[in-house]
Amino acid sequence: MLEGPAGRFGARGEAQSLYVQDPDGNTVELRWYPQDVTE
């Protein structure tokens, strides 16, 4: 893991995200929008 989890703001509102690096060296953001979760 390169960074996170951390709060971020984007087009869909508040989110939690973290950054990882894949085997080829690309940085990938994993983002979760808590307000979109339905129980």
XYZ file of N, CA and C in Angstrom:
117
model
N 0.853 -1.167 0.000
C 0.000 0.000 0.000
C 0.903 1.235 0.000
N 0.592 2.162 -0.884
C 1.387 3.386 -1.001
C 0.854 4.510 -0.126
N -0.486 4.605 -0.025
C -1.099 5.693 0.739
C -2.519 5.308 1.114
N -2.954 5.732 2.298
C -4.343 5.567 2.687
C -4.511 4.535 3.775
N -5.738 4.284 4.144
C -6.937 4.923 3.611
C -7.035 6.388 4.049
N -7.644 7.173 3.192
C -7.787 8.601 3.451
C -9.086 9.103 2.849
N -9.643 10.143 3.452
C -10.850 10.753 2.924
C -10.534 11.556 1.672
N -11.391 11.441 0.682
C -11.223 12.172 -0.577
C -12.587 12.699 -1.005
N -12.582 13.730 -1.826
C -13.817 14.245 -2.395
C -13.705 14.151 -3.902
N -14.764 13.642 -4.539
C -14.769 13.506 -5.992
C -16.136 13.831 -6.556
N -16.349 13.476 -7.801
C -17.596 13.788 -8.503
C -18.822 13.196 -7.817
N -18.664 12.071 -7.138
C -19.789 11.417 -6.470
C -19.857 11.747 -4.985
N -19.055 12.683 -4.511
C -19.091 13.089 -3.112
C -17.919 12.535 -2.326
N -18.112 12.451 -1.009
C -17.062 11.971 -0.113
C -16.796 10.489 -0.335
N -15.525 10.108 -0.217
C -15.131 8.717 -0.406
C -13.910 8.412 0.452
N -13.665 7.141 0.658
C -12.432 6.665 1.267
C -11.632 6.001 0.155
N -10.342 6.253 0.114
C -9.545 5.621 -0.929
C -8.181 5.240 -0.392
N -7.582 4.284 -1.087
C -6.207 3.928 -0.814
C -5.523 3.636 -2.135
N -4.226 3.759 -2.129
C -3.437 3.588 -3.346
C -2.502 2.406 -3.170
N -2.477 1.546 -4.181
C -1.600 0.382 -4.199
C -0.837 0.378 -5.518
N 0.206 -0.423 -5.569
C 0.981 -0.548 -6.800
C 0.844 -1.971 -7.313
N 0.518 -2.110 -8.606
C 0.383 -3.439 -9.193
C 1.769 -3.979 -9.570
N 1.840 -5.264 -9.951
C 3.142 -5.870 -10.264
C 3.905 -5.176 -11.400
N 3.204 -4.456 -12.277
C 3.871 -3.749 -13.374
C 4.330 -2.347 -12.981
N 4.071 -1.944 -11.733
C 4.504 -0.638 -11.262
C 3.486 0.470 -11.420
N 2.269 0.136 -11.858
C 1.209 1.139 -11.997
C 0.575 1.423 -10.646
N 0.248 2.666 -10.389
C -0.465 3.032 -9.176
C -1.954 2.923 -9.439
N -2.654 2.225 -8.537
C -4.089 1.980 -8.678
C -4.798 2.549 -7.457
N -5.847 3.329 -7.687
C -6.647 3.862 -6.587
C -7.849 2.954 -6.368
N -8.063 2.553 -5.132
C -9.252 1.801 -4.734
C -10.113 2.762 -3.937
N -11.319 3.034 -4.420
C -12.170 4.057 -3.807
C -13.503 3.440 -3.399
N -13.971 3.830 -2.203
C -15.212 3.327 -1.636
C -16.077 4.511 -1.233
N -17.329 4.508 -1.680
C -18.281 5.572 -1.354
C -19.255 5.053 -0.297
N -19.036 5.380 0.979
C -19.894 4.856 2.044
C -21.368 5.195 1.855
N -21.686 6.347 1.279
C -23.082 6.741 1.111
C -23.804 5.874 0.082
N -23.077 5.122 -0.733
C -23.697 4.254 -1.735
C -24.002 2.857 -1.211
N -23.559 2.546 0.003
C -23.778 1.215 0.568
C -25.213 1.101 1.057
N -25.892 0.036 0.645
C -27.246 -0.237 1.130
C -27.210 -1.496 1.969
N -27.960 -1.481 3.034
C -27.970 -2.642 3.928
C -29.226 -3.436 3.754
